[in-house]
Amino acid sequence: MLQLGVAEPMRECEYSQISTRSSTPMETPYKKRTPKKRKWQAFPGRNKFYCNGRIMMARQTGVFYLTLVLILITSGLFFTFDCPFLSVQLTPAIPVIGGVLFVFVLGTLFRTSFSDPGVLPRATPDEAADLERQIDVANGSSSGYRPPPRTKEVVINGQTVKLKYCFTCKIFRPPRASHCSLCDNCVERFDHHCPWVGNCVGKRNYRFFYMFILSLSFLTIFIFAFVITHVILRSHRQGFLNTLKDTPASVLEVVVCFFSVWSIVGLSGFHTYLISSNQTTNEDIKGSWSSKRGKDNYNPYSHGNIFTNCCAALCGPLPPSLIDRRGFVQSDTPQPTPPTNGITMYGSTQSQSHMAAATPLMQSEPVILTDEASLPGRTSLGGPCSGALPLGGQPTPPTSTPNLSCDNGMLPTRNDHSEAHHHMDGVHHHFLTPEEAPSPPGMLPCGSPLGHSHTIQGFYNPASQDSLHEDSVRGLVKLSSV
Amino acid sequence: MSLEEWTHSLQDMRQQAAIAAKVFIQRDYTNGTVCQFQTKFPSELETRIDKQQFEETVRTLNNLYAEAEKLGGSSYLEGCLACLTAYTIFLCMETHYEKVLKKIAKFIQEQNDKIYAPRGLLLTDPIERGLRVVEVTIFEDRSLGR
């Protein structure tokens, strides 16, 4: 009965002969035994995967291991040298609390470092072609030089937000998303790229990152306070010099904690402010929602009150990963038919591991990669937290990006010229971004390429307001000079 | 043929039947970053499906995604519980979002079976496209008199 009911409507549209048999794997048991690739093996971004796709990190993980080593050594020394004395003299609760904090710190660190920050998968060839077509129609462009940068405006809760087109991922970035040049991925609700955790901080791991720096602040202060207590108590009995001879490790711990406290506590304070106002580091630094930009400028994403913002950021629903890392790569090859009734045709979709060659745009991708490789300085620009700045993002050629432009009019024209120059060369748009990255107009008041720390400081000053802000900003500057 | 087999043959059709075109329903960001799709009826589908029907499908999808991302007592509770158990609870339990995603997958399957496949269309679950678009595949229609 069901058969009949289902077969009837199908006769209205007749399809070409369908053979369901040949596609079942059971029919071809011993043919084409090509091992199936997992999607993480064909992932186009610059990420490293471990444990068969379960763990995902950025390419440069050296600083992450440094973080881990610092935490392990300092805590290890604390538990070995200071805790025995303190648990006897004061209370055994000290090593217990210390232990809990330590476990929490490591747990949140691993969770931040190993999880997908919210990477947006790149557009399939069909999608990219469709978007291209729409943009061409909108621009009414003819062949020749490339049309102007692609942006789409959308009104969100009363504020006009510009959505930029990402040339690498071939999508219009959702609001608050940004492209991380270090990882070569668009990340949702991009906060910054943190080398200390060896990963981007985005929508999916922001709460873990926050809990990591918060718990690390507590741990650092905790260790600092109790090591000092230990040294003082011992000095009462034995004298200072003897104490130093007995527990030389304490000196090391104090030094490490002293320097860490400033940056980490400052960073925690900064992120507490960001969470309560529902902003990302990216937005805060660009001053996207600052009232200085205009009278009616406000943050359209804020829920209105601090409590809701905090709850939403920390306890809200955790979105799933959009990149299916452990799934298997399918080789999808549908047969296109010749165009009929003027319906646009799409090239046959290749397997996801080969996203090239379906559109002319993509053919230039291999060229881009080699070119970026030849500019090693660019990718490691500003090292840590460069992703925090629009530097790290992939700005579209800034002819129409108000948040990047300076007040002085000279810079936009300079960029226009460079853009036209690139157009004339027939060079892919993407080439602009490594060029633009070191000296986007908003960053450099005088428009000349400066050293990393200069660049960043030159930009930070307008952004920092209260002292808390400044402390954390200095912390970021310090991090960037690493 | 059972319903499952028929649905599977439908998926196979995707690879073997002729694809005339693909339409992409983009995201609607007017309410912020929540996952919503535009309900505007694309012109390519005018000859294939009723506008009301299509808009109804997209609206239901939007409601389902809104349910997944809803901030409320239950989601906060889940978040706090997860934090307290150091997120190990998700080794045995699914997040609320994942549960709703399963609902959505079922809904799309249902819609395809009942409404879209008979008209030579196929909806692709947005999660397979990174929640960027709803991909509607239009199959070539070779029936007589069309």
XYZ file of C-alpha atoms in Angstrom:
628
model
C 0.000 0.000 0.000
C 2.762 2.300 0.928
C 4.483 1.393 -2.301
C 1.572 2.480 -4.392
C 1.082 5.689 -2.495
C 4.679 6.582 -2.948
C 5.079 5.502 -6.550
C 2.124 7.499 -7.830
C 3.417 11.037 -7.353
C 6.758 10.050 -8.783
C 5.231 9.384 -12.144
C 4.519 13.060 -12.521
C 8.184 13.738 -13.029
C 10.053 10.980 -14.721
C 13.685 10.617 -14.002
C 16.372 8.901 -15.930
C 16.760 5.228 -15.276
C 17.771 4.801 -11.682
C 19.757 1.814 -10.728
C 19.995 1.581 -7.007
C 21.886 -1.680 -7.147
C 25.239 -0.527 -8.398
C 25.743 2.003 -5.648
C 25.435 -0.410 -2.731
C 28.840 -1.411 -1.493
C 27.736 -4.972 -1.051
C 27.590 -5.444 -4.778
C 31.211 -4.557 -5.290
C 32.976 -6.205 -2.428
C 36.442 -6.564 -3.781
C 36.667 -3.756 -6.253
C 38.284 -0.356 -5.607
C 39.427 -0.895 -2.074
C 40.804 2.648 -1.773
C 41.085 3.458 1.940
C 38.512 6.012 2.937
C 39.981 9.299 4.073
C 38.683 11.076 7.084
C 37.675 14.672 6.621
C 40.376 16.012 8.910
C 42.979 14.622 6.558
C 41.534 16.727 3.769
C 40.974 19.803 5.879
C 41.963 22.927 3.943
C 42.977 25.066 6.903
C 46.349 25.257 8.597
C 45.571 23.127 11.598
C 47.154 20.137 13.186
C 45.065 17.161 14.138
C 45.828 14.462 16.648
C 44.144 11.288 17.869
C 42.575 10.644 14.480
C 40.830 13.991 14.318
C 39.635 14.256 17.896
C 42.136 16.955 18.818
C 42.530 20.123 16.787
C 45.171 22.785 17.265
C 46.854 25.607 15.383
C 50.008 24.950 13.458
C 52.449 26.638 15.827
C 52.170 24.936 19.179
C 55.551 25.794 20.685
C 54.190 28.456 22.992
C 51.454 26.109 24.159
C 54.064 23.649 25.383
C 55.806 26.516 27.137
C 52.556 27.390 28.925
C 52.093 23.785 29.913
C 55.647 23.448 31.165
C 55.435 26.656 33.189
C 52.217 25.576 34.851
C 53.437 22.054 35.548
C 56.810 23.081 36.899
C 55.546 25.894 39.103
C 52.731 23.797 40.507
C 54.983 20.790 40.858
C 57.524 22.770 42.828
C 54.753 24.192 44.967
C 53.369 20.786 45.845
C 56.788 19.294 46.479
C 58.526 21.982 48.437
C 55.973 24.309 49.938
C 52.945 22.178 50.630
C 54.525 19.774 53.141
C 55.540 22.669 55.353
C 52.299 24.568 54.940
C 50.001 21.607 55.447
C 51.723 20.881 58.742
C 52.088 24.435 59.957
C 48.812 25.861 58.767
C 46.225 23.515 57.351
C 46.089 20.537 54.975
C 43.391 22.345 53.083
C 46.075 24.271 51.262
C 47.379 21.471 49.057
C 43.794 20.272 48.540
C 42.583 23.614 47.259
C 45.764 23.991 45.269
C 45.219 20.578 43.758
C 41.651 21.354 42.752
C 42.705 24.627 41.160
C 45.551 22.906 39.346
C 43.308 20.212 37.898
C 40.756 22.798 36.849
C 43.420 24.917 35.153
C 44.755 21.982 33.173
C 41.303 20.772 32.254
C 40.192 24.109 30.883
C 43.519 24.613 29.130
C 43.202 21.324 27.304
C 39.613 21.977 26.463
C 40.481 25.378 25.019
C 43.477 24.128 23.095
C 42.081 20.931 21.709
C 38.584 21.847 20.668
C 37.276 23.355 17.495
C 36.920 27.097 18.142
C 33.987 27.395 15.769
C 35.608 27.038 12.376
C 33.315 27.681 9.437
C 33.753 25.097 6.713
C 34.622 26.511 3.329
C 31.984 26.861 0.665
C 31.369 23.949 -1.657
C 32.135 24.700 -5.308
C 28.428 24.983 -6.088
C 27.845 27.518 -3.358
C 30.853 29.543 -4.371
C 29.731 29.592 -7.986
C 26.242 30.651 -6.961
C 27.582 33.489 -4.847
C 29.899 34.597 -7.634
C 26.987 34.688 -9.999
C 24.912 36.762 -7.603
C 27.724 39.196 -7.027
C 28.340 39.568 -10.758
C 24.684 40.229 -11.329
C 24.639 42.774 -8.535
C 27.711 44.583 -9.789
C 26.766 44.351 -13.436
C 30.428 43.709 -14.061
C 31.980 42.821 -17.358
C 35.105 40.870 -17.972
C 38.335 42.624 -17.231
C 39.545 43.737 -13.876
C 38.066 42.366 -10.748
C 35.026 44.087 -9.284
C 35.369 46.104 -6.079
C 35.456 44.336 -2.708
C 32.400 42.435 -1.798
C 30.410 43.471 1.197
C 26.809 43.001 2.139
C 24.999 45.235 4.552
C 22.529 43.922 7.042
C 20.604 45.626 9.800
C 20.837 43.831 13.104
C 18.713 45.147 15.938
C 18.860 48.600 14.479
C 22.586 48.721 13.762
C 23.974 48.467 10.251
C 26.604 45.761 10.070
C 28.776 45.061 7.041
C 29.299 41.430 6.122
C 32.538 40.886 4.314
C 33.256 38.301 1.679
C 36.097 35.971 2.521
C 38.196 35.206 -0.530
C 39.779 32.133 0.979
C 36.650 30.483 2.261
C 34.417 31.876 -0.512
C 31.618 32.837 1.833
C 30.131 35.972 3.229
C 31.297 35.911 6.803
C 28.486 35.881 9.356
C 28.503 38.853 11.722
C 31.241 38.604 14.354
C 33.115 36.005 12.381
C 36.625 36.702 11.247
C 39.289 34.956 9.248
C 42.345 33.935 11.202
C 45.385 34.263 8.993
C 47.449 32.009 11.219
C 45.058 29.109 10.974
C 43.635 30.121 7.588
C 40.076 29.539 8.726
C 37.035 31.691 9.235
C 36.032 31.370 12.870
C 32.636 32.228 14.286
C 32.527 34.919 16.948
C 36.281 35.245 16.533
C 37.877 36.632 19.639
C 41.597 36.300 18.972
C 44.258 33.767 18.130
C 46.024 32.857 21.340
C 49.468 31.277 20.929
C 49.609 30.496 24.644
C 46.840 27.966 24.181
C 47.915 27.131 20.641
C 44.503 27.735 19.111
C 42.029 30.387 18.068
C 39.521 31.535 20.644
C 36.064 31.619 19.120
C 32.455 30.797 19.772
C 32.921 27.223 20.875
C 35.850 27.575 23.214
C 35.558 31.083 24.574
C 34.031 29.973 27.852
C 36.817 27.457 28.386
C 39.396 30.098 27.620
C 37.800 32.458 30.126
C 37.628 29.807 32.796
C 41.241 28.921 32.069
C 42.547 32.451 32.598
C 40.270 32.978 35.587
C 41.342 29.797 37.327
C 44.960 30.429 36.369
C 44.733 33.866 38.009
C 43.461 32.256 41.171
C 46.136 29.576 41.024
C 48.916 32.100 40.442
C 47.750 34.326 43.276
C 47.264 31.282 45.474
C 50.771 29.949 44.862
C 52.302 33.388 45.152
C 50.614 34.116 48.452
C 51.406 30.788 50.039
C 54.995 30.650 48.894
C 55.548 34.059 50.433
C 53.831 32.844 53.599
C 56.061 29.782 53.625
C 59.217 31.829 53.248
C 58.175 34.261 55.937
C 57.222 31.547 58.414
C 60.459 29.729 57.850
C 62.505 32.899 58.092
C 61.053 33.554 61.549
C 62.637 30.326 62.690
C 65.753 29.944 60.653
C 66.516 33.292 59.217
C 66.093 34.354 55.636
C 69.317 33.011 54.188
C 68.845 29.560 55.665
C 65.330 29.489 54.300
C 66.620 30.229 50.841
C 69.098 27.416 51.193
C 66.374 24.990 52.262
C 63.815 25.890 49.644
C 65.507 27.461 46.628
C 62.549 26.473 44.504
C 60.391 29.000 46.282
C 62.382 31.804 44.764
C 61.741 30.502 41.277
C 58.040 30.154 42.025
C 57.803 33.672 43.350
C 59.508 35.076 40.286
C 57.298 33.182 37.841
C 54.133 34.030 39.718
C 55.042 37.665 40.121
C 55.413 38.191 36.406
C 52.424 36.068 35.511
C 50.064 37.748 37.924
C 50.148 41.090 36.160
C 49.396 39.802 32.693
C 46.991 37.033 33.640
C 44.951 38.908 36.185
C 44.832 41.839 33.810
C 43.675 39.601 30.996
C 40.986 38.057 33.204
C 39.730 41.488 34.086
C 39.675 42.495 30.451
C 37.732 39.425 29.410
C 35.311 39.851 32.301
C 34.577 43.272 30.887
C 34.206 41.837 27.383
C 31.835 39.116 28.546
C 29.653 41.482 30.501
C 29.292 43.783 27.518
C 29.093 40.874 25.028
C 31.933 42.026 22.824
C 34.822 40.193 21.273
C 38.430 41.301 21.603
C 38.315 42.010 17.900
C 35.343 44.352 18.239
C 36.693 46.059 21.306
C 40.000 46.832 19.703
C 38.401 48.126 16.541
C 36.009 50.144 18.652
C 33.112 48.841 16.606
C 30.486 49.563 19.218
C 32.115 52.416 21.026
C 29.997 55.483 21.556
C 32.843 57.575 20.279
C 32.084 56.370 16.812
C 28.711 57.969 16.741
C 25.877 58.942 19.004
C 23.656 56.056 18.005
C 26.348 53.447 18.038
C 25.564 50.584 20.380
C 26.254 46.901 20.546
C 23.396 45.067 18.822
C 24.385 41.702 20.260
C 24.254 42.682 23.898
C 21.299 41.264 25.800
C 20.879 44.448 27.743
C 22.121 43.577 31.186
C 25.407 42.240 32.511
C 23.912 39.176 34.128
C 22.266 37.897 30.937
C 25.395 38.594 28.942
C 27.522 36.613 31.381
C 25.088 33.734 31.548
C 24.780 33.594 27.802
C 28.523 33.533 27.289
C 29.346 31.021 30.014
C 26.313 28.825 30.459
C 24.540 29.145 27.152
C 24.070 26.207 24.785
C 27.279 24.885 23.303
C 26.984 24.766 19.514
C 28.307 21.644 17.810
C 31.343 21.597 15.579
C 30.479 22.488 11.992
C 33.472 20.732 10.543
C 32.913 17.026 10.716
C 36.478 16.070 11.502
C 36.077 12.354 11.892
C 33.567 11.784 9.127
C 34.642 10.128 5.911
C 35.236 12.027 2.723
C 32.478 11.297 0.187
C 33.248 11.473 -3.476
C 30.193 13.211 -4.841
C 30.074 13.359 -8.593
C 26.619 14.116 -9.967
C 26.192 14.378 -13.712
C 25.300 17.857 -14.921
C 23.028 18.267 -17.907
C 23.307 20.917 -20.585
C 21.590 24.154 -19.679
C 17.859 24.286 -20.270
C 15.514 27.226 -19.877
C 18.420 29.398 -18.967
C 18.930 27.656 -15.634
C 22.491 28.087 -14.555
C 24.636 25.017 -14.745
C 27.075 23.964 -12.143
C 30.275 22.102 -12.698
C 30.405 18.595 -11.368
C 31.268 18.732 -7.744
C 34.581 17.152 -7.041
C 35.372 15.177 -3.984
C 35.798 17.370 -0.988
C 39.454 16.692 -0.887
C 39.893 18.497 -4.180
C 37.991 21.699 -3.959
C 39.994 23.286 -6.729
C 39.312 23.775 -10.381
C 35.547 23.967 -10.244
C 35.644 27.705 -10.736
C 38.335 29.902 -12.161
C 38.816 31.515 -8.751
C 39.962 28.322 -7.223
C 42.561 27.623 -9.813
C 44.583 30.448 -8.450
C 44.554 29.001 -4.954
C 47.691 26.923 -5.308
C 49.436 30.065 -6.453
C 48.266 31.911 -3.356
C 49.672 29.287 -1.098
C 53.112 29.457 -2.581
C 53.034 33.190 -2.437
C 52.132 33.193 1.209
C 54.855 30.700 1.829
C 57.307 33.083 0.277
C 56.303 35.721 2.805
C 56.994 33.909 6.035
C 57.211 37.101 7.959
C 53.638 37.895 7.230
C 52.080 34.854 8.727
C 54.014 35.142 11.928
C 53.311 38.808 12.042
C 52.826 40.127 15.502
C 53.082 36.543 16.680
C 50.617 36.047 19.453
C 47.312 37.743 19.525
C 47.799 39.247 16.127
C 44.506 37.626 15.446
C 43.111 39.890 18.064
C 43.752 42.792 15.830
C 42.230 43.288 12.450
C 45.767 42.515 11.289
C 45.213 38.896 11.980
C 41.932 38.925 10.219
C 41.822 38.967 6.511
C 40.608 42.433 5.727
C 39.021 42.929 2.362
C 40.788 45.629 0.425
C 39.729 48.557 2.443
C 38.077 50.874 0.028
C 34.917 50.750 2.032
C 35.693 49.626 5.526
C 34.962 52.429 7.939
C 36.174 50.533 10.930
C 39.625 50.292 9.473
C 39.948 53.771 8.105
C 41.632 56.608 9.835
C 40.404 60.119 10.068
C 43.055 61.321 7.713
C 41.993 60.950 4.165
C 45.332 60.089 2.694
C 45.384 56.423 3.588
C 42.334 55.228 1.692
C 43.685 56.692 -1.489
C 46.984 54.965 -0.942
C 45.177 51.674 -0.660
C 43.018 52.371 -3.633
C 46.136 52.830 -5.639
C 47.661 49.634 -4.427
C 44.469 47.786 -5.083
C 44.201 49.107 -8.611
C 47.798 48.156 -9.106
C 47.033 44.643 -8.073
C 44.000 44.545 -10.263
C 46.005 45.525 -13.266
C 48.420 42.731 -12.638
C 45.530 40.330 -12.806
C 46.626 39.094 -9.453
C 44.098 37.371 -7.310
C 42.478 39.567 -4.727
C 43.817 37.377 -2.015
C 47.300 38.677 -2.611
C 46.235 41.961 -1.199
C 45.598 40.662 2.221
C 49.121 39.568 3.071
C 50.150 42.944 1.719
C 47.548 44.787 3.657
C 48.008 42.853 6.832
C 51.143 44.519 8.046
C 49.957 48.020 7.398
C 46.227 48.411 7.275
C 45.252 52.029 7.405
C 43.654 51.964 10.780
C 46.675 50.531 12.441
C 49.365 52.989 11.516
C 48.703 56.630 12.047
C 51.664 57.590 9.926
C 51.107 54.950 7.327
C 54.600 53.507 7.319
C 55.417 49.941 8.188
C 56.782 49.830 11.694
C 57.977 47.076 13.974
C 55.418 44.834 15.554
C 55.278 46.402 18.972
C 55.161 49.876 17.514
C 52.299 48.950 15.300
C 50.344 47.496 18.099
C 51.047 50.238 20.583
C 50.234 52.847 18.019
C 46.880 51.300 17.686
C 46.152 50.383 21.254
C 46.372 53.847 22.676
C 43.099 55.118 21.339
C 41.411 51.923 22.399
C 42.472 51.779 26.038
C 40.371 53.753 28.418
C 40.282 52.846 32.060
C 43.301 51.476 33.835
C 41.938 47.953 33.845
C 41.662 48.127 30.126
C 45.178 49.469 29.933
C 46.649 46.765 32.081
C 45.143 44.075 29.984
C 46.104 45.877 26.848
C 49.663 46.040 28.066
C 49.375 42.389 28.731
C 48.412 41.816 25.144
C 51.260 44.016 23.963
C 53.655 42.028 26.085
C 52.297 38.842 24.608
C 52.645 40.161 21.136
C 56.254 41.004 21.608
C 57.045 37.390 22.463
C 10.148 -1.263 -1.585
C 10.077 -0.008 1.967
C 10.189 3.668 2.792
C 13.816 3.445 3.880
C 14.874 1.807 0.662
C 12.963 4.364 -1.323
C 14.634 7.173 0.578
C 18.025 5.615 -0.014
C 17.333 5.354 -3.681
C 16.459 9.009 -3.506
C 19.911 9.788 -2.153
C 21.463 7.635 -4.847
C 19.421 9.519 -7.372
C 21.223 12.576 -6.263
C 24.341 11.053 -7.671
C 22.895 9.444 -10.736
C 19.951 11.508 -11.871
C 20.522 14.701 -13.696
C 20.798 17.799 -11.600
C 19.324 20.754 -13.370
C 20.278 23.375 -10.847
C 20.909 24.118 -7.202
C 19.348 26.922 -5.246
C 20.891 28.189 -2.042
C 18.808 29.732 0.707
C 21.145 32.042 2.584
C 21.174 32.953 6.232
C 19.091 35.778 7.606
C 21.118 37.842 10.064
C 18.561 40.500 10.942
C 18.121 39.020 14.406
C 21.800 38.701 15.133
C 23.953 35.640 14.972
C 21.214 33.102 15.713
C 20.751 30.541 12.979
C 17.853 31.661 10.778
C 17.309 31.256 7.076
C 15.705 33.673 4.668
C 12.098 32.846 3.932
C 12.107 34.654 0.617
C 10.850 32.280 -2.079
C 13.504 31.790 -4.777
C 12.281 32.313 -8.330
C 13.809 29.069 -9.612
C 11.375 27.049 -7.539
C 8.286 28.811 -8.784
C 7.432 26.105 -11.283
C 8.072 23.279 -8.884
C 6.555 23.979 -5.548
C 3.958 26.063 -3.821
C 5.276 29.223 -2.211
C 3.295 28.698 0.985
C 4.607 25.196 1.365
C 8.193 26.233 0.965
C 7.942 29.147 3.346
C 6.309 26.877 5.875
C 9.260 24.501 5.671
C 11.794 27.257 6.162
C 9.803 28.790 8.991
C 9.628 25.488 10.817
C 13.368 25.047 10.339
C 13.968 28.492 11.765
C 11.841 27.702 14.767
C 13.746 24.510 15.379
C 17.095 26.293 15.277
C 15.758 28.986 17.587
C 14.771 26.238 19.999
C 18.294 24.815 19.863
C 19.911 28.117 20.697
C 17.345 29.329 23.179
C 18.669 30.851 26.366
C 16.581 29.810 29.266
C 16.431 27.948 32.521
C 17.056 24.534 31.056
C 20.041 25.566 28.954
C 21.638 27.371 31.893
C 21.081 24.331 34.050
C 22.719 22.127 31.474
C 25.641 24.552 31.203
C 26.200 24.708 34.947
C 25.880 20.977 35.378
C 28.367 20.449 32.570
C 30.821 22.866 34.152
C 30.550 21.171 37.533
C 31.261 17.779 36.053
C 34.156 19.247 34.047
C 32.184 18.535 30.859
C 32.598 14.812 31.327
C 28.841 14.528 31.428
C 28.773 14.920 27.675
C 30.528 11.609 27.309
C 27.242 9.938 28.214
C 24.695 12.575 27.392
C 23.948 14.641 24.319
C 23.822 18.402 24.462
C 20.457 20.039 23.952
C 21.681 21.470 20.664
C 22.620 18.032 19.373
C 19.219 16.679 20.305
C 17.520 19.428 18.335
C 19.849 18.842 15.397
C 18.667 15.249 15.291
C 15.098 16.505 15.277
C 15.948 18.785 12.406
C 17.540 15.965 10.433
C 14.393 13.913 10.876
C 12.222 16.841 9.872
C 14.188 17.400 6.682
C 14.056 13.721 5.831
C 10.297 13.808 6.325
C 9.861 16.907 4.210
C 11.947 15.401 1.454
C 9.955 12.188 1.464
C 6.538 13.766 1.570
C 6.798 17.019 -0.289
C 10.045 17.655 -2.123
C 11.060 14.387 -3.700
C 7.712 13.946 -5.472
C 8.349 17.325 -7.079
C 11.887 16.494 -8.111
C 13.542 18.543 -5.401
C 15.888 17.617 -2.605
C 16.658 19.578 0.542
C 20.101 19.207 2.048
C 20.407 19.476 5.814
C 22.118 22.818 6.539
C 24.457 21.173 9.011
C 26.148 19.453 6.091
C 26.876 22.888 4.692
C 28.155 24.369 7.921
C 24.805 26.013 8.725
C 25.480 28.497 5.951
C 22.796 27.624 3.427
C 19.822 25.395 2.783
C 20.728 23.739 -0.478
C 17.809 22.797 -2.697
C 18.757 20.516 -5.552
C 16.454 20.690 -8.559
C 16.413 17.537 -10.608
C 15.779 17.531 -14.282
C 12.200 16.951 -15.134
C 11.721 14.749 -18.166
C 8.059 13.927 -17.812
C 5.793 14.396 -20.792
C 3.859 17.555 -21.207
C 6.206 19.750 -19.169
